[in-house]
Coordinates of C-alpha atoms in Angstrom, one line a residue:
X1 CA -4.7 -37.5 -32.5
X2 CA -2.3 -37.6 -35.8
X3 CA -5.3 -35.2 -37.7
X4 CA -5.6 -32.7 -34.8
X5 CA -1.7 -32.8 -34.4
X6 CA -1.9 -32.4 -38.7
X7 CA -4.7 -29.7 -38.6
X8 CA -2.7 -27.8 -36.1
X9 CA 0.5 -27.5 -38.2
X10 CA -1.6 -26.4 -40.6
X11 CA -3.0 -23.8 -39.4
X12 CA 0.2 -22.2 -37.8
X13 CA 1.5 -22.4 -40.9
X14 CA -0.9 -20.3 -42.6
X15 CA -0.8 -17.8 -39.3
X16 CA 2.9 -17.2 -40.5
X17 CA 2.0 -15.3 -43.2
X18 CA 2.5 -11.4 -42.8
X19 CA -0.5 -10.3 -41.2
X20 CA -3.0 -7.5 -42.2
X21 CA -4.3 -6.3 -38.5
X22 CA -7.8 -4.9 -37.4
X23 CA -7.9 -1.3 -37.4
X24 CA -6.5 0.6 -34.5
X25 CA -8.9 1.9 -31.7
X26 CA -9.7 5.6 -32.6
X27 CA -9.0 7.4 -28.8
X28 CA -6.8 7.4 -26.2
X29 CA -7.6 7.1 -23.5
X30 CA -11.0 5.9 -24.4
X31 CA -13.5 8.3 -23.4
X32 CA -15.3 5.7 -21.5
X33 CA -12.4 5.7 -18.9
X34 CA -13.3 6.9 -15.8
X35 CA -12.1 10.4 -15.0
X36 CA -11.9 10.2 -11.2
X37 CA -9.9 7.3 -11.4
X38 CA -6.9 8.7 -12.7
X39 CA -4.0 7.6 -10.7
X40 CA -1.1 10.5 -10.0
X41 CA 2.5 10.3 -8.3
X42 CA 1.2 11.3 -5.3
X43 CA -1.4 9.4 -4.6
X44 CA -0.9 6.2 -2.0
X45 CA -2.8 2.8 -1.6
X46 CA -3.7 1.3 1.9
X47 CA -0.2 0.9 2.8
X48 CA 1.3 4.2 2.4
X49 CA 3.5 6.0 0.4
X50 CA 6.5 4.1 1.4
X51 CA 5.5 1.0 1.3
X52 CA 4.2 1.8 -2.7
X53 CA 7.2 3.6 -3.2
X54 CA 9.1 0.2 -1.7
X55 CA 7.1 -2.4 -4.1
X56 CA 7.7 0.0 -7.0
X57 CA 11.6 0.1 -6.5
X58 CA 11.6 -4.0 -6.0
X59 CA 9.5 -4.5 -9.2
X60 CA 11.9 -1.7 -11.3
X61 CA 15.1 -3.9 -10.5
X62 CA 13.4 -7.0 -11.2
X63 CA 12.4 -5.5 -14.1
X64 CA 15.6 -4.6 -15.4
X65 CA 17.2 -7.9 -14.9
X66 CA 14.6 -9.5 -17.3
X67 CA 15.0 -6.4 -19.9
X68 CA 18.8 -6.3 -20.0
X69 CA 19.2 -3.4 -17.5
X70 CA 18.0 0.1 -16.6
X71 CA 17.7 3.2 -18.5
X72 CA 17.7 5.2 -15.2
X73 CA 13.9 7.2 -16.3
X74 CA 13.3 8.5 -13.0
X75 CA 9.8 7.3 -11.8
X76 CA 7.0 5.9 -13.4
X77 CA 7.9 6.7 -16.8
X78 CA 10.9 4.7 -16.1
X79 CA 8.8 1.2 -15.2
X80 CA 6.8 1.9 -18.7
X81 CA 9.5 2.3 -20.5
X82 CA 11.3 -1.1 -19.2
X83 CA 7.9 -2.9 -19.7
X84 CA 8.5 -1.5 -23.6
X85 CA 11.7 -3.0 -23.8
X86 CA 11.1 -6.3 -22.1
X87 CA 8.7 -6.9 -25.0
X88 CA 11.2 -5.7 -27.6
X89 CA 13.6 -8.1 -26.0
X90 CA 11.7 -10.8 -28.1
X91 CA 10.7 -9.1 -31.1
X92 CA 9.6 -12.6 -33.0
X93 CA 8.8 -14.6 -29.9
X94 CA 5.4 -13.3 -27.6
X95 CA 6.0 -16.8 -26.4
X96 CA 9.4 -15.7 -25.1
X97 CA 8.4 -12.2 -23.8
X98 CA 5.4 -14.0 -21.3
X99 CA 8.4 -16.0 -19.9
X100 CA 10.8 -13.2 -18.9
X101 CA 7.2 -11.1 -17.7
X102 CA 6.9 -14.8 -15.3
X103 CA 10.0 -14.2 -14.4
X104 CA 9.9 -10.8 -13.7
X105 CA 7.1 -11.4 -11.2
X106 CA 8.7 -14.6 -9.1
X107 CA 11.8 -12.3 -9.0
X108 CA 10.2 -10.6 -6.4
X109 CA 9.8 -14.2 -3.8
X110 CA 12.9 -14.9 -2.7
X111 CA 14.1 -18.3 -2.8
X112 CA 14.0 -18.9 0.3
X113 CA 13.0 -21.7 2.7
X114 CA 14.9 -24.1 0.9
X115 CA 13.5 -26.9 -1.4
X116 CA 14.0 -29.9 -3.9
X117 CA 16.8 -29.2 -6.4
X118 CA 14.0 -30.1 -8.6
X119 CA 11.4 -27.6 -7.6
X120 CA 11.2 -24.8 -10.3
X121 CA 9.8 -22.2 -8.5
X122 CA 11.4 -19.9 -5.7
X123 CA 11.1 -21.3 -2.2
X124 CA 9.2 -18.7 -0.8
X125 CA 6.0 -19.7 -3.9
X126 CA 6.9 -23.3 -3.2
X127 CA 6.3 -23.5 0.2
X128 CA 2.9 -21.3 0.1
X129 CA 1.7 -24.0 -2.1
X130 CA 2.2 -26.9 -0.4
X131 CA 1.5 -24.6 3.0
X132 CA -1.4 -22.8 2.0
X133 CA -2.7 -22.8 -1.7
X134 CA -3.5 -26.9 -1.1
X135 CA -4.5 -27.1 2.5
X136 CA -6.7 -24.1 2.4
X137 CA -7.4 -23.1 -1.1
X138 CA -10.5 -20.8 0.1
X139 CA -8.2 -19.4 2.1
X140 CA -5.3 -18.5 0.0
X141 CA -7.8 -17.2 -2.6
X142 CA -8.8 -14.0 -0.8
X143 CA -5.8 -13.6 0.9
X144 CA -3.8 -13.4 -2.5
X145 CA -7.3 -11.0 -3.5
X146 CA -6.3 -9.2 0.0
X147 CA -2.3 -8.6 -1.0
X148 CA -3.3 -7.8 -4.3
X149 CA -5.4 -4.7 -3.5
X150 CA -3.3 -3.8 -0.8
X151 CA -0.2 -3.5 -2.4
X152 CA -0.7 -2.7 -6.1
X153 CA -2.4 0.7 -6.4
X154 CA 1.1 1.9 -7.5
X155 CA 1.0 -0.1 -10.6
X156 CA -2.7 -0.3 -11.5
X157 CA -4.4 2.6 -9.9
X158 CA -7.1 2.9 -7.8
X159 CA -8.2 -0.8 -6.5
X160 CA -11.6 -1.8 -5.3
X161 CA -12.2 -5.3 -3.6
X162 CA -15.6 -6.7 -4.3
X163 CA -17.4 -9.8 -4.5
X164 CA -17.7 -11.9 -7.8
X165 CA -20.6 -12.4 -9.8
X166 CA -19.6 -16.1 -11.3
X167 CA -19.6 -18.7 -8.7
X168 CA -16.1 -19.3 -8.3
X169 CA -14.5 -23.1 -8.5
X170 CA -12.4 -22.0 -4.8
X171 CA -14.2 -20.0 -2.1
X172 CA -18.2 -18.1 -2.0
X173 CA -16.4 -15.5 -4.1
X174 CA -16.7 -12.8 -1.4
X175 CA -13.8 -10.4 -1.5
X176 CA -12.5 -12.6 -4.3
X177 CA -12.8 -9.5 -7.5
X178 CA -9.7 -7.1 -7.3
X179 CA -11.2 -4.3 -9.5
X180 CA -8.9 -1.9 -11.3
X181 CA -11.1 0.9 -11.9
X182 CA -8.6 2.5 -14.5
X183 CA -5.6 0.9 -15.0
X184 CA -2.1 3.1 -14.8
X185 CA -0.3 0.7 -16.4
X186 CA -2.3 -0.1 -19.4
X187 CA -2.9 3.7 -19.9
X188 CA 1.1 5.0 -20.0
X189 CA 2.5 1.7 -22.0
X190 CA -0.9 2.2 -24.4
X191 CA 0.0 -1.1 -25.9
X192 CA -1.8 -4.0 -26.5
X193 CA 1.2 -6.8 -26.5
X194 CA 2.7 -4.8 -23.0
X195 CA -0.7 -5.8 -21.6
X196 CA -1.3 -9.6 -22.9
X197 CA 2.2 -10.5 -22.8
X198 CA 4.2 -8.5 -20.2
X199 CA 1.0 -8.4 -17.6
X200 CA -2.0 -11.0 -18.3
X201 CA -0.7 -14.5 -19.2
X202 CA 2.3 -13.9 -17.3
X203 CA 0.4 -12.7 -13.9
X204 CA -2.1 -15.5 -14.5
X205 CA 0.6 -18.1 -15.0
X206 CA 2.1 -17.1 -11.4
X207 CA -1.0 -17.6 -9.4
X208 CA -2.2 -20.5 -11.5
X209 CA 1.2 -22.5 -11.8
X210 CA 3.6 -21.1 -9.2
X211 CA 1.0 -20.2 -6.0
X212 CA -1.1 -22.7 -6.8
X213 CA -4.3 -20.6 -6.7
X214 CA -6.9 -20.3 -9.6
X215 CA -7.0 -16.5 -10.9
X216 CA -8.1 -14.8 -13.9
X217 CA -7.5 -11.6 -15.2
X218 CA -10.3 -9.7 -17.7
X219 CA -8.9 -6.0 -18.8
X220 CA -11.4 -4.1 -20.1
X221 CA -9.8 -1.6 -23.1
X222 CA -12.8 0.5 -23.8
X223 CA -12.8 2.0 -19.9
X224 CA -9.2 0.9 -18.9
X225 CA -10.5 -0.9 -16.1
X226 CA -9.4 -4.8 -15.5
X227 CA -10.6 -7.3 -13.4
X228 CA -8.3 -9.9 -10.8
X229 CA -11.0 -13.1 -10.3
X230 CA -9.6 -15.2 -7.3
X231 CA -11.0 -18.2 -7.5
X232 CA -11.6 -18.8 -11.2
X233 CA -8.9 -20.1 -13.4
X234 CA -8.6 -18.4 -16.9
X235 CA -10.9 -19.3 -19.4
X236 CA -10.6 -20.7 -23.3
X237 CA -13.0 -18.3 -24.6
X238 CA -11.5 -14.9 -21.9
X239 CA -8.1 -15.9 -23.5
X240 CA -9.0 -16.1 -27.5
X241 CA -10.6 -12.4 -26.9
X242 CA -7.4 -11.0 -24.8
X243 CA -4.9 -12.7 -27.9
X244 CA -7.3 -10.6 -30.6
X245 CA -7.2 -7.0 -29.1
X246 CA -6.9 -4.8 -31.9
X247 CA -3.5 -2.3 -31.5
X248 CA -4.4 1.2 -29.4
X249 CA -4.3 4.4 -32.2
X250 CA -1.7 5.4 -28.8
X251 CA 0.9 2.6 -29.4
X252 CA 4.2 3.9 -29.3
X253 CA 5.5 1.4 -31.6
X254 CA 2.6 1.8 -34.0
X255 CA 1.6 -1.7 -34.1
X256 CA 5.0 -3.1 -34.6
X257 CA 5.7 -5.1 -31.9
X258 CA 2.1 -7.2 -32.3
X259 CA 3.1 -7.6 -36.1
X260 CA 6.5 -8.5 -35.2
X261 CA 5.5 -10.9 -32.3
X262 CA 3.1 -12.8 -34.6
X263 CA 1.3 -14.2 -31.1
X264 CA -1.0 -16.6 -32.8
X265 CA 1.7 -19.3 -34.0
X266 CA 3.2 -18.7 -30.2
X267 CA 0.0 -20.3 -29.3
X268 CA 1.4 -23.8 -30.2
X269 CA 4.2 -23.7 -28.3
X270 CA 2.5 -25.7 -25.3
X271 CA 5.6 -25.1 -23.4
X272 CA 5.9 -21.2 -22.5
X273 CA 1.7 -21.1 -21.4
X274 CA 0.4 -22.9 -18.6
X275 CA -3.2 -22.0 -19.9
X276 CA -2.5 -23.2 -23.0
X277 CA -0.8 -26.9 -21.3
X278 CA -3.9 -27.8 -20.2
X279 CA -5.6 -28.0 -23.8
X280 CA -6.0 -31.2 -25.8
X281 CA -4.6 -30.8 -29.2
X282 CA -8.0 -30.9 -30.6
X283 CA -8.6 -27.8 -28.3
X284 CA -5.6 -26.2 -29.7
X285 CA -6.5 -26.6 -33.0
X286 CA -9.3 -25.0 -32.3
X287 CA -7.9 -22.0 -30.7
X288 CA -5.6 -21.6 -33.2
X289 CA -8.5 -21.4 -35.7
X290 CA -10.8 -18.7 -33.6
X291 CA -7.6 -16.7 -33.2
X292 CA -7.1 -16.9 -37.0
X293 CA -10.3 -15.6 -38.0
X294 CA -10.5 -12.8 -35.5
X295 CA -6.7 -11.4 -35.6
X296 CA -6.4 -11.2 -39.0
X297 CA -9.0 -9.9 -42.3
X298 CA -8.2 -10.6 -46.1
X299 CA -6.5 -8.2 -47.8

């Protein structure tokens, strides 16, 4: 324990050092994204327009309390441009940024049943836990799956439910895949850190921790499109190749905020990551090692 613990420090010291960073992707959008799933300001998911237009004003002000307030951008623009500055919020701490992203997200469950003074999370993600996620975990699986593709169109673009190809650890995996066939949000931010810290872990760490129902998230960058797995609860090897993407040539901060976040010694803080909780110290050593040798090249 004392050598992994040892071997650990070690390596995050050496991941202080100023990084030199692959080589940004050449295009954006990548021409492998799919032209007919462009989303546009008119468009609607399964809901309706005003039920989108609902979520979207909900998420904006819960939002704004985790980036320090509005900049009043009318519409979509407006959400990007918060997501940007939630991230900046932290500029030396990814860490940091995932947990005001968390927050962002249980910001929109009110707290409400009541519960234990001790409970973390709102009432309303407590009580589906101990309700649902636990006594039916099949269950609460595909209805999460269900919500999900119902109501976030507005955010990610056109949504397809489909069945999963793994065998999933909750559930047959039917109606379990939310697939985003090109996702809006990715596209406009065109930022690497807006999507692993401000969407992925963060998104992951609600389902996983607060709902109590396994999920893993897999964006694709070279077509835009991502993938929600109900059922299956993120992986070691899915998260090392999510912490290495390479910057986008369309980042609007040219790489800045990934050099300034330096997100591979964040990875030993076991506190701000439930994905990363559940690792041995051995385990994180390793991580910590992989991320090393695939972030970063000799100058």
């Amino acid at each position: 324990m004392i050598i992994a613990l040892l071997t650990t420090a070690a390596a995050v010291q050496t991941l202080r050092k100023p990084p030199t960073l692959r080589s940004p992707s050449p295009k954006w959008p990548p021409p492998d994204a799919d032209p007919q799933a462009k989303w546009y300001a008119s468009d609607a998911g399964p809901l309706g327009r005003l039920v989108d237009l609902a979520c979207e004003s909900a998420f904006r002000r819960s939002l704004a309390r985790e980036a320090g307030g509005d900049d009043n951008t009318p519409g979509f623009e407006g959400i990007i441009n918060l997501a940007q500055k939630l991230v900046a919020v932290e500029p030396r701490s990814a860490a940091a940024t995932r947990v005001r992203a968390r927050g962002v997200l249980r910001g929109l469950f009110p707290d409400w049943p009541p519960t234990l003074p001790s409970v973390e999370q709102p009432g309303l993600l407590w009580w589906f836990t101990q309700l649902f996620a636990k006594p039916f975990p099949e269950f609460s699986a595909k209805l999460n799956a269900k919500v999900t593709w119902a109501a976030g169109g507005w955010l990610m673009g056109p949504l397809e439910l489909r069945d999963l190809e793994e065998t999933p650890e909750v559930g047959d995996g039917a109606n379990q895949l939310v697939y985003v066939k090109r996702c809006r949000f990715l596209e406009q931010s065109g930022c690497a850190s807006v999507c692993v810290n401000a969407c992925k872990f963060p998104t992951q760490d609600l389902f996983n921790g607060d709902m109590g129902v396994p999920m893993r998230i897999e964006p694709d960058y070279e077509t835009l499109s991502c993938s929600f797995k109900f059922g299956l609860a993120p992986s070691v090897d899915d998260e090392i190749d999510a912490l290495a993407t390479p910057c986008f040539s369309a980042c609007p901060s040219g790489g800045a905020l990934r050099a300034e976040h330096q997100q591979c010694p964040d990875v030993a803080d076991t506190s701000t990551s439930l994905f990363l909780e559940q690792l041995t110290d051995e385990q994180r050593g390793l991580v910590i090692e992989r991320l090393h040798s695939s972030l970063y090249t000799k100058k």
